[in-house]
């Protein structure tokens, strides 16, 4: 990232730390089950440690994560982020200026609060809330999540009580939806479109024909009265939609600006790697910059681990100690093989990330405790270097 | 054969879900291969567009599924379900003329509305699923003995499970309401339908698996059990385990120790799945990948 990397001294910031200091939004993308939410939380801690006021938005319900950082999982959604308590921050080594909030996306709460914010009066609020389709929509939340995610990101970037937003996106195939949500919205909640579904007074010839077709198809397929319901629904909530659309446009512009960058999170599994690559192409097509790769759950680290065959057993100990040790040695051979595989994989990924970083995190198992997340944050910041930084470090082996 | 697999293979419709990354698709491929020994099988993937990557057909071999059922291997057809196709088939059935169905989906307004309005895309997928399950040969016999569906991950799968009931509430009359009834009848019929939740032996995936089981059962979908995937090989007997743990504690971190810890975590996680009304089967971790993996698993579990 910068030419002065070779002047880096021990303790000077790494590339990732630079991102945490400079960027306003980090988007964590990757396949499901690769540890995205955990990585997002650890990055949040790392951000707070450099003195920023951070909010981590998680799209998947992350009960365990909330418990780990001392937040009650029940009601962790709601309409605003929940701040970590001062003692949790202190335990994590966050300085006075640093803040960390966690926000679990609650599509229903977001939808409702938008209705209230957009409606001119209480009667209009009631009208929307009583609409049959709206009530089903807020209950089922099918397809609502992505729109709500865009709106939540909008609120976070507009709110100047935080200065770094970290977004944990839904699993891969849905993550693409999230990135697409603004475009989908601008189309779906377009006044012109809604016009087609409303009982009309004035319409041109062509538009009249389309309306007639819609009327014909919908009433036959979806039952008499459905189109009326839909029309009423669209009419009452069109203001809400319009607002979401405007906000989504702003989010899209923001995501593609200098302020934001994406990080790809993956595991060594072939399927996860393929999804990450797909997401990277998609991000590039959207002109969203991509700054790094985190290879989670890797076996790449073996330094400091002793060879179990060198352990001397007490003579006269149980037979199970000897056979157990022999089996441990077999497992050590497995670990060594996996370590080679994962290091090769990391090198390959790194080669595709010129200018960015690629980092492996160890396969600790569950790190969802306060101490575990803090350790992961330290690991990420210390090891996530750009190429230039690595070269510089290679020239100074003493570091 | 493990009781949970045997039990699943008695159903016409097998639903496979679980947390992302646990090997849902591998499990779906395994069930597809096992089912193909009993009769013709259709394996189904849900997708937004037909050009998307198709993991399930990759897990079965070199041939790719299309929007129409395509033969992937002897006795195995694969299909990608898109909402558009579901609505097209549905419109063809309910509108008085085929041209009207085609015109409806030719209209950009209608097409885009159907795929982008919340819940409509999923409705299209349900329509297509019912259409495919109901396929018959010329003699009236069902075309497929078994239909295996590789569902999306937890949250989305739960939302899909609620869909038929939602249709019944929103649509007061007409053919779409009938689709809701048919969908509900099929998905909640323990003789025809069975769901299986896939997990791995780690804490979070097991928690999510248990939540998914509870959620599917709230929607009255018969959940047969859980498949624990990638179970690590455990070489130790109890005496050895105790000795090795003591060794590692005394002599500090050693190579192989993290694998010992992983085996211990898997044991703890699996113990949490031991519950009444929930059958559990284990799929051992293996070195193969892709189609070779599901073939080896089918070999191992088909006996």
JSON list of N, CA and C in Angstrom, two decimals, chain A residues 311-360:
[
{"chain": "A", "resi": 311, "resn": "UNK", "atom": "N", "xyz": [8.85, -36.50, 23.27]},
{"chain": "A", "resi": 311, "resn": "UNK", "atom": "CA", "xyz": [8.47, -36.52, 24.68]},
{"chain": "A", "resi": 311, "resn": "UNK", "atom": "C", "xyz": [8.90, -37.86, 25.29]},
{"chain": "A", "resi": 312, "resn": "UNK", "atom": "N", "xyz": [9.67, -37.79, 26.38]},
{"chain": "A", "resi": 312, "resn": "UNK", "atom": "CA", "xyz": [10.12, -39.02, 27.03]},
{"chain": "A", "resi": 312, "resn": "UNK", "atom": "C", "xyz": [9.11, -39.42, 28.10]},
{"chain": "A", "resi": 313, "resn": "UNK", "atom": "N", "xyz": [8.60, -40.62, 27.99]},
{"chain": "A", "resi": 313, "resn": "UNK", "atom": "CA", "xyz": [7.63, -41.10, 28.97]},
{"chain": "A", "resi": 313, "resn": "UNK", "atom": "C", "xyz": [8.35, -41.65, 30.20]},
{"chain": "A", "resi": 314, "resn": "UNK", "atom": "N", "xyz": [7.67, -41.57, 31.35]},
{"chain": "A", "resi": 314, "resn": "UNK", "atom": "CA", "xyz": [8.26, -42.17, 32.55]},
{"chain": "A", "resi": 314, "resn": "UNK", "atom": "C", "xyz": [8.31, -43.68, 32.35]},
{"chain": "A", "resi": 315, "resn": "UNK", "atom": "N", "xyz": [9.43, -44.28, 32.66]},
{"chain": "A", "resi": 315, "resn": "UNK", "atom": "CA", "xyz": [9.49, -45.74, 32.54]},
{"chain": "A", "resi": 315, "resn": "UNK", "atom": "C", "xyz": [8.51, -46.37, 33.52]},
{"chain": "A", "resi": 316, "resn": "UNK", "atom": "N", "xyz": [7.94, -47.46, 33.11]},
{"chain": "A", "resi": 316, "resn": "UNK", "atom": "CA", "xyz": [7.01, -48.16, 34.00]},
{"chain": "A", "resi": 316, "resn": "UNK", "atom": "C", "xyz": [5.61, -47.57, 34.02]},
{"chain": "A", "resi": 317, "resn": "UNK", "atom": "N", "xyz": [5.36, -46.57, 33.13]},
{"chain": "A", "resi": 317, "resn": "UNK", "atom": "CA", "xyz": [4.02, -45.98, 33.06]},
{"chain": "A", "resi": 317, "resn": "UNK", "atom": "C", "xyz": [3.06, -46.94, 32.39]},
{"chain": "A", "resi": 318, "resn": "UNK", "atom": "N", "xyz": [1.78, -46.56, 32.33]},
{"chain": "A", "resi": 318, "resn": "UNK", "atom": "CA", "xyz": [0.79, -47.46, 31.72]},
{"chain": "A", "resi": 318, "resn": "UNK", "atom": "C", "xyz": [1.05, -47.66, 30.22]},
{"chain": "A", "resi": 319, "resn": "UNK", "atom": "N", "xyz": [0.64, -48.80, 29.72]},
{"chain": "A", "resi": 319, "resn": "UNK", "atom": "CA", "xyz": [0.79, -49.11, 28.29]},
{"chain": "A", "resi": 319, "resn": "UNK", "atom": "C", "xyz": [0.05, -48.09, 27.44]},
{"chain": "A", "resi": 320, "resn": "UNK", "atom": "N", "xyz": [-1.08, -47.60, 27.96]},
{"chain": "A", "resi": 320, "resn": "UNK", "atom": "CA", "xyz": [-1.88, -46.64, 27.20]},
{"chain": "A", "resi": 320, "resn": "UNK", "atom": "C", "xyz": [-1.11, -45.36, 26.92]},
{"chain": "A", "resi": 321, "resn": "UNK", "atom": "N", "xyz": [-0.14, -45.02, 27.77]},
{"chain": "A", "resi": 321, "resn": "UNK", "atom": "CA", "xyz": [0.66, -43.83, 27.53]},
{"chain": "A", "resi": 321, "resn": "UNK", "atom": "C", "xyz": [1.51, -44.01, 26.28]},
{"chain": "A", "resi": 322, "resn": "UNK", "atom": "N", "xyz": [2.08, -45.22, 26.13]},
{"chain": "A", "resi": 322, "resn": "UNK", "atom": "CA", "xyz": [2.92, -45.49, 24.97]},
{"chain": "A", "resi": 322, "resn": "UNK", "atom": "C", "xyz": [2.09, -45.54, 23.69]},
{"chain": "A", "resi": 323, "resn": "UNK", "atom": "N", "xyz": [1.00, -46.31, 23.71]},
{"chain": "A", "resi": 323, "resn": "UNK", "atom": "CA", "xyz": [0.19, -46.41, 22.48]},
{"chain": "A", "resi": 323, "resn": "UNK", "atom": "C", "xyz": [-0.47, -45.06, 22.17]},
{"chain": "A", "resi": 324, "resn": "UNK", "atom": "N", "xyz": [-0.87, -44.34, 23.22]},
{"chain": "A", "resi": 324, "resn": "UNK", "atom": "CA", "xyz": [-1.46, -43.01, 23.03]},
{"chain": "A", "resi": 324, "resn": "UNK", "atom": "C", "xyz": [-0.47, -42.07, 22.37]},
{"chain": "A", "resi": 325, "resn": "UNK", "atom": "N", "xyz": [0.76, -42.11, 22.84]},
{"chain": "A", "resi": 325, "resn": "UNK", "atom": "CA", "xyz": [1.78, -41.23, 22.26]},
{"chain": "A", "resi": 325, "resn": "UNK", "atom": "C", "xyz": [2.01, -41.58, 20.78]},
{"chain": "A", "resi": 326, "resn": "UNK", "atom": "N", "xyz": [2.06, -42.89, 20.50]},
{"chain": "A", "resi": 326, "resn": "UNK", "atom": "CA", "xyz": [2.27, -43.30, 19.11]},
{"chain": "A", "resi": 326, "resn": "UNK", "atom": "C", "xyz": [1.15, -42.76, 18.21]},
{"chain": "A", "resi": 327, "resn": "UNK", "atom": "N", "xyz": [-0.08, -42.78, 18.72]},
{"chain": "A", "resi": 327, "resn": "UNK", "atom": "CA", "xyz": [-1.20, -42.26, 17.93]},
{"chain": "A", "resi": 327, "resn": "UNK", "atom": "C", "xyz": [-1.15, -40.74, 17.80]},
{"chain": "A", "resi": 328, "resn": "UNK", "atom": "N", "xyz": [-0.65, -40.09, 18.86]},
{"chain": "A", "resi": 328, "resn": "UNK", "atom": "CA", "xyz": [-0.48, -38.64, 18.80]},
{"chain": "A", "resi": 328, "resn": "UNK", "atom": "C", "xyz": [0.55, -38.28, 17.71]},
{"chain": "A", "resi": 329, "resn": "UNK", "atom": "N", "xyz": [1.58, -39.09, 17.60]},
{"chain": "A", "resi": 329, "resn": "UNK", "atom": "CA", "xyz": [2.59, -38.86, 16.56]},
{"chain": "A", "resi": 329, "resn": "UNK", "atom": "C", "xyz": [1.96, -38.97, 15.17]},
{"chain": "A", "resi": 330, "resn": "UNK", "atom": "N", "xyz": [1.03, -39.93, 15.02]},
{"chain": "A", "resi": 330, "resn": "UNK", "atom": "CA", "xyz": [0.32, -40.03, 13.73]},
{"chain": "A", "resi": 330, "resn": "UNK", "atom": "C", "xyz": [-0.48, -38.77, 13.43]},
{"chain": "A", "resi": 331, "resn": "UNK", "atom": "N", "xyz": [-1.14, -38.26, 14.48]},
{"chain": "A", "resi": 331, "resn": "UNK", "atom": "CA", "xyz": [-1.92, -37.03, 14.29]},
{"chain": "A", "resi": 331, "resn": "UNK", "atom": "C", "xyz": [-1.00, -35.86, 13.94]},
{"chain": "A", "resi": 332, "resn": "UNK", "atom": "N", "xyz": [0.20, -35.87, 14.54]},
{"chain": "A", "resi": 332, "resn": "UNK", "atom": "CA", "xyz": [1.17, -34.81, 14.25]},
{"chain": "A", "resi": 332, "resn": "UNK", "atom": "C", "xyz": [1.56, -34.82, 12.78]},
{"chain": "A", "resi": 333, "resn": "UNK", "atom": "N", "xyz": [1.66, -36.03, 12.22]},
{"chain": "A", "resi": 333, "resn": "UNK", "atom": "CA", "xyz": [1.98, -36.16, 10.79]},
{"chain": "A", "resi": 333, "resn": "UNK", "atom": "C", "xyz": [0.84, -35.55, 9.96]},
{"chain": "A", "resi": 334, "resn": "UNK", "atom": "N", "xyz": [-0.40, -35.83, 10.37]},
{"chain": "A", "resi": 334, "resn": "UNK", "atom": "CA", "xyz": [-1.55, -35.22, 9.69]},
{"chain": "A", "resi": 334, "resn": "UNK", "atom": "C", "xyz": [-1.47, -33.70, 9.74]},
{"chain": "A", "resi": 335, "resn": "UNK", "atom": "N", "xyz": [-1.21, -33.17, 10.95]},
{"chain": "A", "resi": 335, "resn": "UNK", "atom": "CA", "xyz": [-1.16, -31.71, 11.10]},
{"chain": "A", "resi": 335, "resn": "UNK", "atom": "C", "xyz": [-0.09, -31.13, 10.18]},
{"chain": "A", "resi": 336, "resn": "UNK", "atom": "N", "xyz": [1.07, -31.77, 10.16]},
{"chain": "A", "resi": 336, "resn": "UNK", "atom": "CA", "xyz": [2.17, -31.29, 9.32]},
{"chain": "A", "resi": 336, "resn": "UNK", "atom": "C", "xyz": [1.74, -31.24, 7.85]},
{"chain": "A", "resi": 337, "resn": "UNK", "atom": "N", "xyz": [1.03, -32.28, 7.42]},
{"chain": "A", "resi": 337, "resn": "UNK", "atom": "CA", "xyz": [0.60, -32.34, 6.02]},
{"chain": "A", "resi": 337, "resn": "UNK", "atom": "C", "xyz": [-0.41, -31.24, 5.73]},
{"chain": "A", "resi": 338, "resn": "UNK", "atom": "N", "xyz": [-1.36, -31.05, 6.65]},
{"chain": "A", "resi": 338, "resn": "UNK", "atom": "CA", "xyz": [-2.37, -30.01, 6.46]},
{"chain": "A", "resi": 338, "resn": "UNK", "atom": "C", "xyz": [-1.71, -28.63, 6.48]},
{"chain": "A", "resi": 339, "resn": "UNK", "atom": "N", "xyz": [-0.69, -28.47, 7.33]},
{"chain": "A", "resi": 339, "resn": "UNK", "atom": "CA", "xyz": [0.00, -27.18, 7.42]},
{"chain": "A", "resi": 339, "resn": "UNK", "atom": "C", "xyz": [0.62, -26.84, 6.07]},
{"chain": "A", "resi": 340, "resn": "UNK", "atom": "N", "xyz": [1.26, -27.83, 5.45]},
{"chain": "A", "resi": 340, "resn": "UNK", "atom": "CA", "xyz": [1.87, -27.59, 4.14]},
{"chain": "A", "resi": 340, "resn": "UNK", "atom": "C", "xyz": [0.81, -27.20, 3.12]},
{"chain": "A", "resi": 341, "resn": "UNK", "atom": "N", "xyz": [-0.29, -27.93, 3.16]},
{"chain": "A", "resi": 341, "resn": "UNK", "atom": "CA", "xyz": [-1.38, -27.65, 2.22]},
{"chain": "A", "resi": 341, "resn": "UNK", "atom": "C", "xyz": [-1.90, -26.22, 2.40]},
{"chain": "A", "resi": 342, "resn": "UNK", "atom": "N", "xyz": [-2.15, -25.83, 3.65]},
{"chain": "A", "resi": 342, "resn": "UNK", "atom": "CA", "xyz": [-2.74, -24.51, 3.90]},
{"chain": "A", "resi": 342, "resn": "UNK", "atom": "C", "xyz": [-1.75, -23.38, 3.62]},
{"chain": "A", "resi": 343, "resn": "UNK", "atom": "N", "xyz": [-0.46, -23.62, 3.88]},
{"chain": "A", "resi": 343, "resn": "UNK", "atom": "CA", "xyz": [0.52, -22.57, 3.56]},
{"chain": "A", "resi": 343, "resn": "UNK", "atom": "C", "xyz": [0.61, -22.37, 2.05]},
{"chain": "A", "resi": 344, "resn": "UNK", "atom": "N", "xyz": [0.56, -23.49, 1.31]},
{"chain": "A", "resi": 344, "resn": "UNK", "atom": "CA", "xyz": [0.60, -23.38, -0.15]},
{"chain": "A", "resi": 344, "resn": "UNK", "atom": "C", "xyz": [-0.64, -22.62, -0.64]},
{"chain": "A", "resi": 345, "resn": "UNK", "atom": "N", "xyz": [-1.77, -22.92, -0.01]},
{"chain": "A", "resi": 345, "resn": "UNK", "atom": "CA", "xyz": [-3.02, -22.27, -0.37]},
{"chain": "A", "resi": 345, "resn": "UNK", "atom": "C", "xyz": [-2.94, -20.76, -0.11]},
{"chain": "A", "resi": 346, "resn": "UNK", "atom": "N", "xyz": [-2.39, -20.41, 1.04]},
{"chain": "A", "resi": 346, "resn": "UNK", "atom": "CA", "xyz": [-2.28, -19.01, 1.40]},
{"chain": "A", "resi": 346, "resn": "UNK", "atom": "C", "xyz": [-1.36, -18.28, 0.41]},
{"chain": "A", "resi": 347, "resn": "UNK", "atom": "N", "xyz": [-0.26, -18.94, 0.04]},
{"chain": "A", "resi": 347, "resn": "UNK", "atom": "CA", "xyz": [0.66, -18.32, -0.91]},
{"chain": "A", "resi": 347, "resn": "UNK", "atom": "C", "xyz": [-0.04, -18.09, -2.24]},
{"chain": "A", "resi": 348, "resn": "UNK", "atom": "N", "xyz": [-0.87, -19.05, -2.62]},
{"chain": "A", "resi": 348, "resn": "UNK", "atom": "CA", "xyz": [-1.59, -18.94, -3.89]},
{"chain": "A", "resi": 348, "resn": "UNK", "atom": "C", "xyz": [-2.58, -17.77, -3.84]},
{"chain": "A", "resi": 349, "resn": "UNK", "atom": "N", "xyz": [-3.30, -17.66, -2.71]},
{"chain": "A", "resi": 349, "resn": "UNK", "atom": "CA", "xyz": [-4.25, -16.57, -2.56]},
{"chain": "A", "resi": 349, "resn": "UNK", "atom": "C", "xyz": [-3.52, -15.23, -2.56]},
{"chain": "A", "resi": 350, "resn": "UNK", "atom": "N", "xyz": [-2.41, -15.20, -1.84]},
{"chain": "A", "resi": 350, "resn": "UNK", "atom": "CA", "xyz": [-1.64, -13.96, -1.73]},
{"chain": "A", "resi": 350, "resn": "UNK", "atom": "C", "xyz": [-1.21, -13.46, -3.11]},
{"chain": "A", "resi": 351, "resn": "UNK", "atom": "N", "xyz": [-0.85, -14.42, -3.96]},
{"chain": "A", "resi": 351, "resn": "UNK", "atom": "CA", "xyz": [-0.40, -14.05, -5.30]},
{"chain": "A", "resi": 351, "resn": "UNK", "atom": "C", "xyz": [-1.52, -13.38, -6.10]},
{"chain": "A", "resi": 352, "resn": "UNK", "atom": "N", "xyz": [-2.78, -13.67, -5.72]},
{"chain": "A", "resi": 352, "resn": "UNK", "atom": "CA", "xyz": [-3.89, -13.05, -6.45]},
{"chain": "A", "resi": 352, "resn": "UNK", "atom": "C", "xyz": [-4.29, -11.71, -5.84]},
{"chain": "A", "resi": 353, "resn": "UNK", "atom": "N", "xyz": [-3.64, -11.31, -4.76]},
{"chain": "A", "resi": 353, "resn": "UNK", "atom": "CA", "xyz": [-4.02, -10.07, -4.05]},
{"chain": "A", "resi": 353, "resn": "UNK", "atom": "C", "xyz": [-2.91, -9.04, -4.08]},
{"chain": "A", "resi": 354, "resn": "UNK", "atom": "N", "xyz": [-2.43, -8.65, -5.23]},
{"chain": "A", "resi": 354, "resn": "UNK", "atom": "CA", "xyz": [-1.34, -7.67, -5.22]},
{"chain": "A", "resi": 354, "resn": "UNK", "atom": "C", "xyz": [-1.83, -6.39, -4.54]},
{"chain": "A", "resi": 355, "resn": "UNK", "atom": "N", "xyz": [-1.02, -5.87, -3.64]},
{"chain": "A", "resi": 355, "resn": "UNK", "atom": "CA", "xyz": [-1.41, -4.62, -2.98]},
{"chain": "A", "resi": 355, "resn": "UNK", "atom": "C", "xyz": [-2.31, -4.84, -1.77]},
{"chain": "A", "resi": 356, "resn": "UNK", "atom": "N", "xyz": [-2.92, -6.00, -1.63]},
{"chain": "A", "resi": 356, "resn": "UNK", "atom": "CA", "xyz": [-3.76, -6.24, -0.47]},
{"chain": "A", "resi": 356, "resn": "UNK", "atom": "C", "xyz": [-3.06, -7.16, 0.50]},
{"chain": "A", "resi": 357, "resn": "UNK", "atom": "N", "xyz": [-3.83, -7.77, 1.41]},
{"chain": "A", "resi": 357, "resn": "UNK", "atom": "CA", "xyz": [-3.20, -8.71, 2.33]},
{"chain": "A", "resi": 357, "resn": "UNK", "atom": "C", "xyz": [-3.93, -10.06, 2.26]},
{"chain": "A", "resi": 358, "resn": "UNK", "atom": "N", "xyz": [-3.24, -11.10, 2.63]},
{"chain": "A", "resi": 358, "resn": "UNK", "atom": "CA", "xyz": [-3.86, -12.42, 2.79]},
{"chain": "A", "resi": 358, "resn": "UNK", "atom": "C", "xyz": [-3.29, -12.99, 4.07]},
{"chain": "A", "resi": 359, "resn": "UNK", "atom": "N", "xyz": [-4.17, -13.46, 4.93]},
{"chain": "A", "resi": 359, "resn": "UNK", "atom": "CA", "xyz": [-3.72, -13.91, 6.24]},
{"chain": "A", "resi": 359, "resn": "UNK", "atom": "C", "xyz": [-4.48, -15.18, 6.63]},
{"chain": "A", "resi": 360, "resn": "UNK", "atom": "N", "xyz": [-3.77, -16.09, 7.29]},
{"chain": "A", "resi": 360, "resn": "UNK", "atom": "CA", "xyz": [-4.44, -17.28, 7.80]},
{"chain": "A", "resi": 360, "resn": "UNK", "atom": "C", "xyz": [-4.69, -17.09, 9.29]}
]
